[in-house]
Amino acid sequence: DAGITQSPRHKVTETGTPVTLRCHQTENHRYMYWYRQDPGHGLRLIHYSYGVKDTDKGEVSDGYSVSRSKTEDFLLTLESATSSQTSVYFCAISESTSGRDTAQYFGPGTRLTVL
Amino acid sequence: QKEVEQDPGPLSVPEGAIVSLNCTYSNSAFQYFMWYRQYSRKGPELLMYTYSSGNKEDGRFTAQVDKSSKYISLFIRDSQPSDSATYLCATNSGGSNYKLTFGKGTLLTVNP
């Protein structure tokens, strides 16, 4: 995993509680992404960041918020967890948007269960 | 029509077989193409990267892009049990649009 860590790796929580997932990179890449992966849906983009304090929504952003106060950290918050947010969450990074650097590199994932 | 279509399989082959994995896409602006390999309970791992049409070879793996038919392929020669994984194709148009569009993945099992 290209210098990307995610924490926690596993979490079980109850409906209605807030949850924060952390992604930390040591590659100094500008772009960071949060995905969720579910059977039958594949990888879906939740939010992404194109710089410190610069974020935007992906295709499944409802119920999620993000923050990026440092280049290396990208936080994903489930404001009030629901059972439909049970999923595996992946963080990804990319260096640029041109050429070879457009490829994204993924972290190991966080397995979240909402009861 | 989904932007990237990928047969989910599952695909089961004997060790040593040649494997062909395929995706089709609809957006002619796509010009960067990637293949990721994902082992069970792990994150996707970049396997191959190609730009525009043509072939790219890396060991036992060959990625092929045909932009005229909007078709991308990954070939695995002399497949090994360690190749058993889900393979995802991905593409984007680059520039200011850095969003990757993924196929849903094909589950491959190579039997010893």
Short mmCIF file of C-alpha atoms in Angstrom, two decimals:
data_model
loop_
_atom_site.label_atom_id
_atom_site.label_comp_id
_atom_site.label_asym_id
_atom_site.label_seq_id
_atom_site.Cartn_x
_atom_site.Cartn_y
_atom_site.Cartn_z
CA ASP A 1 0.00 0.00 0.00
CA ALA A 2 1.66 3.14 -1.31
CA GLY A 3 2.26 4.87 2.02
CA ILE A 4 -1.44 4.98 2.89
CA THR A 5 -2.88 3.95 6.21
CA GLN A 6 -6.48 3.88 7.32
CA SER A 7 -7.82 3.82 10.84
CA PRO A 8 -9.62 2.09 12.31
CA ARG A 9 -9.41 -1.03 10.17
CA HIS A 10 -12.58 -2.47 11.64
CA LYS A 11 -15.42 -0.79 13.47
CA VAL A 12 -18.82 -1.83 14.74
CA THR A 13 -21.16 0.95 15.77
CA GLU A 14 -24.82 1.58 16.43
CA THR A 15 -27.36 3.42 14.33
CA GLY A 16 -27.40 7.14 15.02
CA THR A 17 -23.86 7.48 16.31
CA PRO A 18 -21.26 9.66 14.55
CA VAL A 19 -18.25 7.86 13.11
CA THR A 20 -14.97 9.27 11.80
CA LEU A 21 -12.60 7.36 9.58
CA ARG A 22 -9.07 8.56 9.03
CA CYS A 23 -6.80 8.30 6.02
CA HIS A 24 -3.13 9.18 6.35
CA GLN A 25 -0.61 9.33 3.50
CA THR A 26 3.13 9.77 3.46
CA GLU A 27 3.42 10.38 -0.30
CA ASN A 28 2.62 14.11 -0.25
CA HIS A 29 0.07 13.58 -3.02
CA ARG A 30 -2.30 16.44 -3.70
CA TYR A 31 -5.46 14.46 -4.42
CA MET A 32 -7.27 12.22 -1.95
CA TYR A 33 -10.48 10.24 -2.31
CA TRP A 34 -12.97 8.29 -0.23
CA TYR A 35 -14.81 5.33 -1.78
CA ARG A 36 -17.20 2.75 -0.51
CA GLN A 37 -17.33 -0.75 -1.95
CA ASP A 38 -20.45 -2.87 -1.83
CA PRO A 39 -21.40 -6.12 -3.56
CA GLY A 40 -23.20 -5.40 -6.81
CA HIS A 41 -22.19 -1.74 -6.80
CA GLY A 42 -18.44 -1.83 -7.06
CA LEU A 43 -16.43 1.18 -5.98
CA ARG A 44 -18.37 4.40 -5.55
CA LEU A 45 -16.83 7.80 -4.90
CA ILE A 46 -18.09 9.54 -1.76
CA HIS A 47 -15.97 12.70 -1.57
CA TYR A 48 -12.63 13.85 -2.85
CA SER A 49 -10.08 16.54 -2.09
CA TYR A 50 -7.89 18.47 -4.49
CA GLY A 51 -5.90 20.29 -1.84
CA VAL A 52 -5.88 21.35 1.79
CA LYS A 53 -9.37 22.57 2.69
CA ASP A 54 -10.52 21.93 -0.91
CA THR A 55 -13.11 19.17 -1.13
CA ASP A 56 -16.03 18.24 -3.30
CA LYS A 57 -18.82 15.69 -3.46
CA GLY A 58 -18.76 12.40 -5.29
CA GLU A 59 -21.67 10.31 -6.46
CA VAL A 60 -22.83 9.01 -3.03
CA SER A 61 -22.11 11.89 -0.64
CA ASP A 62 -25.41 12.07 1.27
CA GLY A 63 -24.86 11.36 4.97
CA TYR A 64 -21.10 11.90 4.75
CA SER A 65 -18.82 14.85 5.30
CA VAL A 66 -15.07 15.25 4.92
CA SER A 67 -12.29 17.47 6.09
CA ARG A 68 -8.70 18.00 5.09
CA SER A 69 -6.67 20.33 7.28
CA LYS A 70 -3.28 18.88 6.32
CA THR A 71 -1.93 17.42 3.10
CA GLU A 72 -1.43 14.04 4.70
CA ASP A 73 -4.80 13.56 6.41
CA PHE A 74 -8.30 13.16 4.98
CA LEU A 75 -11.14 12.46 7.37
CA LEU A 76 -14.51 10.95 6.50
CA THR A 77 -17.36 11.50 8.96
CA LEU A 78 -20.67 9.70 9.04
CA GLU A 79 -22.76 12.28 10.81
CA SER A 80 -25.40 9.82 12.07
CA ALA A 81 -24.61 6.28 11.00
CA THR A 82 -27.31 4.16 9.37
CA SER A 83 -27.37 0.47 8.49
CA SER A 84 -27.15 1.38 4.79
CA GLN A 85 -23.67 2.75 5.50
CA THR A 86 -22.39 -0.68 6.45
CA SER A 87 -19.64 -1.12 3.89
CA VAL A 88 -15.94 -1.29 3.23
CA TYR A 89 -14.42 2.16 2.91
CA PHE A 90 -11.29 2.82 0.91
CA CYS A 91 -9.11 5.88 0.79
CA ALA A 92 -7.12 6.58 -2.36
CA ILE A 93 -4.52 9.12 -3.44
CA SER A 94 -3.20 10.42 -6.71
CA GLU A 95 -0.39 12.79 -7.54
CA SER A 96 -1.88 14.65 -10.43
CA THR A 97 -4.53 14.61 -13.13
CA SER A 98 -2.24 14.18 -16.10
CA GLY A 99 -0.40 11.24 -17.53
CA ARG A 100 0.79 8.38 -15.38
CA ASP A 101 0.05 10.39 -12.26
CA THR A 102 -3.68 10.16 -12.82
CA ALA A 103 -3.60 6.61 -11.42
CA GLN A 104 -5.00 6.26 -7.93
CA TYR A 105 -3.43 4.21 -5.15
CA PHE A 106 -5.59 2.66 -2.50
CA GLY A 107 -5.29 2.09 1.21
CA PRO A 108 -6.08 -1.20 2.97
CA GLY A 109 -9.70 -0.31 3.76
CA THR A 110 -11.92 0.06 6.82
CA ARG A 111 -14.67 -2.46 7.38
CA LEU A 112 -17.60 -0.66 9.04
CA THR A 113 -20.67 -2.37 10.44
CA VAL A 114 -23.64 -0.30 11.61
CA LEU A 115 -26.04 -2.25 13.81
CA GLN B 1 -25.93 2.75 -20.31
CA LYS B 2 -23.27 2.56 -17.64
CA GLU B 3 -20.02 4.33 -18.50
CA VAL B 4 -17.92 1.19 -17.92
CA GLU B 5 -19.29 -2.32 -18.25
CA GLN B 6 -17.43 -5.36 -16.97
CA ASP B 7 -18.58 -8.97 -16.86
CA PRO B 8 -18.61 -9.91 -13.16
CA GLY B 9 -17.87 -13.57 -13.81
CA PRO B 10 -17.00 -15.56 -11.84
CA LEU B 11 -14.31 -16.95 -14.10
CA SER B 12 -12.62 -20.22 -13.18
CA VAL B 13 -9.61 -21.53 -15.13
CA PRO B 14 -6.95 -24.21 -14.64
CA GLU B 15 -3.41 -23.24 -13.77
CA GLY B 16 -1.39 -22.35 -16.84
CA ALA B 17 -4.36 -21.12 -18.86
CA ILE B 18 -4.45 -17.82 -20.71
CA VAL B 19 -7.00 -15.52 -19.14
CA SER B 20 -8.80 -12.72 -20.96
CA LEU B 21 -10.62 -10.05 -18.94
CA ASN B 22 -12.58 -7.35 -20.71
CA CYS B 23 -14.39 -4.05 -20.27
CA THR B 24 -16.32 -1.79 -22.58
CA TYR B 25 -16.84 1.91 -22.07
CA SER B 26 -19.12 4.53 -23.59
CA ASN B 27 -17.35 7.88 -23.15
CA SER B 28 -15.05 8.64 -26.07
CA ALA B 29 -13.23 11.24 -23.93
CA PHE B 30 -11.65 8.50 -21.81
CA GLN B 31 -7.97 8.23 -22.59
CA TYR B 32 -6.30 6.78 -19.51
CA PHE B 33 -6.95 3.12 -18.73
CA MET B 34 -6.01 1.10 -15.70
CA TRP B 35 -6.36 -2.39 -14.36
CA TYR B 36 -6.47 -3.04 -10.65
CA ARG B 37 -6.14 -6.35 -8.83
CA GLN B 38 -7.94 -6.81 -5.53
CA TYR B 39 -7.32 -9.77 -3.29
CA SER B 40 -10.02 -10.76 -0.84
CA ARG B 41 -10.30 -8.29 2.05
CA LYS B 42 -7.55 -6.06 0.63
CA GLY B 43 -7.44 -2.72 -1.16
CA PRO B 44 -7.24 -2.50 -4.98
CA GLU B 45 -3.69 -2.59 -6.26
CA LEU B 46 -2.67 -0.87 -9.51
CA LEU B 47 -1.60 -3.56 -11.95
CA MET B 48 -1.37 -1.93 -15.36
CA TYR B 49 -1.67 1.55 -16.80
CA THR B 50 -2.09 2.48 -20.46
CA TYR B 51 -2.65 5.70 -22.31
CA SER B 52 -4.81 5.80 -25.45
CA SER B 53 -4.87 2.85 -27.84
CA GLY B 54 -2.32 0.08 -28.03
CA ASN B 55 -0.75 -2.70 -26.02
CA LYS B 56 1.38 -2.69 -22.92
CA GLU B 57 3.16 -5.74 -21.58
CA ASP B 58 4.50 -6.36 -18.08
CA GLY B 59 5.70 -9.89 -17.43
CA ARG B 60 2.76 -12.27 -17.78
CA PHE B 61 0.28 -9.39 -18.09
CA THR B 62 -0.73 -7.53 -21.26
CA ALA B 63 -3.15 -4.62 -21.30
CA GLN B 64 -4.80 -3.77 -24.60
CA VAL B 65 -6.91 -0.74 -25.51
CA ASP B 66 -8.96 -0.36 -28.68
CA LYS B 67 -10.42 3.13 -28.64
CA SER B 68 -12.23 2.64 -31.95
CA SER B 69 -14.43 -0.03 -30.39
CA LYS B 70 -14.18 1.32 -26.82
CA TYR B 71 -12.86 -1.99 -25.60
CA ILE B 72 -10.15 -2.70 -23.03
CA SER B 73 -8.64 -6.06 -22.19
CA LEU B 74 -6.23 -7.63 -19.75
CA PHE B 75 -4.52 -10.87 -20.71
CA ILE B 76 -2.79 -13.08 -18.17
CA ARG B 77 -0.45 -15.73 -19.57
CA ASP B 78 0.53 -18.88 -17.68
CA SER B 79 -2.00 -18.09 -14.96
CA GLN B 80 -1.11 -19.04 -11.40
CA PRO B 81 -3.24 -19.72 -8.31
CA SER B 82 -1.79 -16.50 -6.89
CA ASP B 83 -3.58 -14.62 -9.70
CA SER B 84 -6.91 -15.52 -8.07
CA ALA B 85 -8.47 -12.16 -7.27
CA THR B 86 -11.01 -9.63 -8.48
CA TYR B 87 -9.82 -7.53 -11.41
CA LEU B 88 -11.23 -4.06 -11.91
CA CYS B 89 -10.86 -1.89 -14.98
CA ALA B 90 -10.83 1.88 -14.56
CA THR B 91 -10.62 4.87 -16.84
CA ASN B 92 -10.75 8.64 -16.91
CA SER B 93 -10.30 11.51 -19.31
CA GLY B 94 -7.55 13.25 -17.37
CA GLY B 95 -7.13 17.00 -17.25
CA SER B 96 -9.40 18.68 -14.73
CA ASN B 97 -11.56 15.58 -14.58
CA TYR B 98 -9.61 13.29 -12.29
CA LYS B 99 -12.54 11.12 -11.31
CA LEU B 100 -11.89 7.48 -12.10
CA THR B 101 -14.76 5.43 -13.48
CA PHE B 102 -14.53 1.79 -12.41
CA GLY B 103 -16.00 -1.40 -13.74
CA LYS B 104 -17.61 -3.57 -11.08
CA GLY B 105 -14.86 -6.16 -11.28
CA THR B 106 -14.44 -9.74 -12.49
CA LEU B 107 -13.74 -12.49 -9.93
CA LEU B 108 -11.06 -14.85 -11.23
CA THR B 109 -10.13 -18.20 -9.70
CA VAL B 110 -7.10 -20.12 -10.99
CA ASN B 111 -7.30 -23.76 -9.92
CA PRO B 112 -4.08 -25.71 -9.24
#
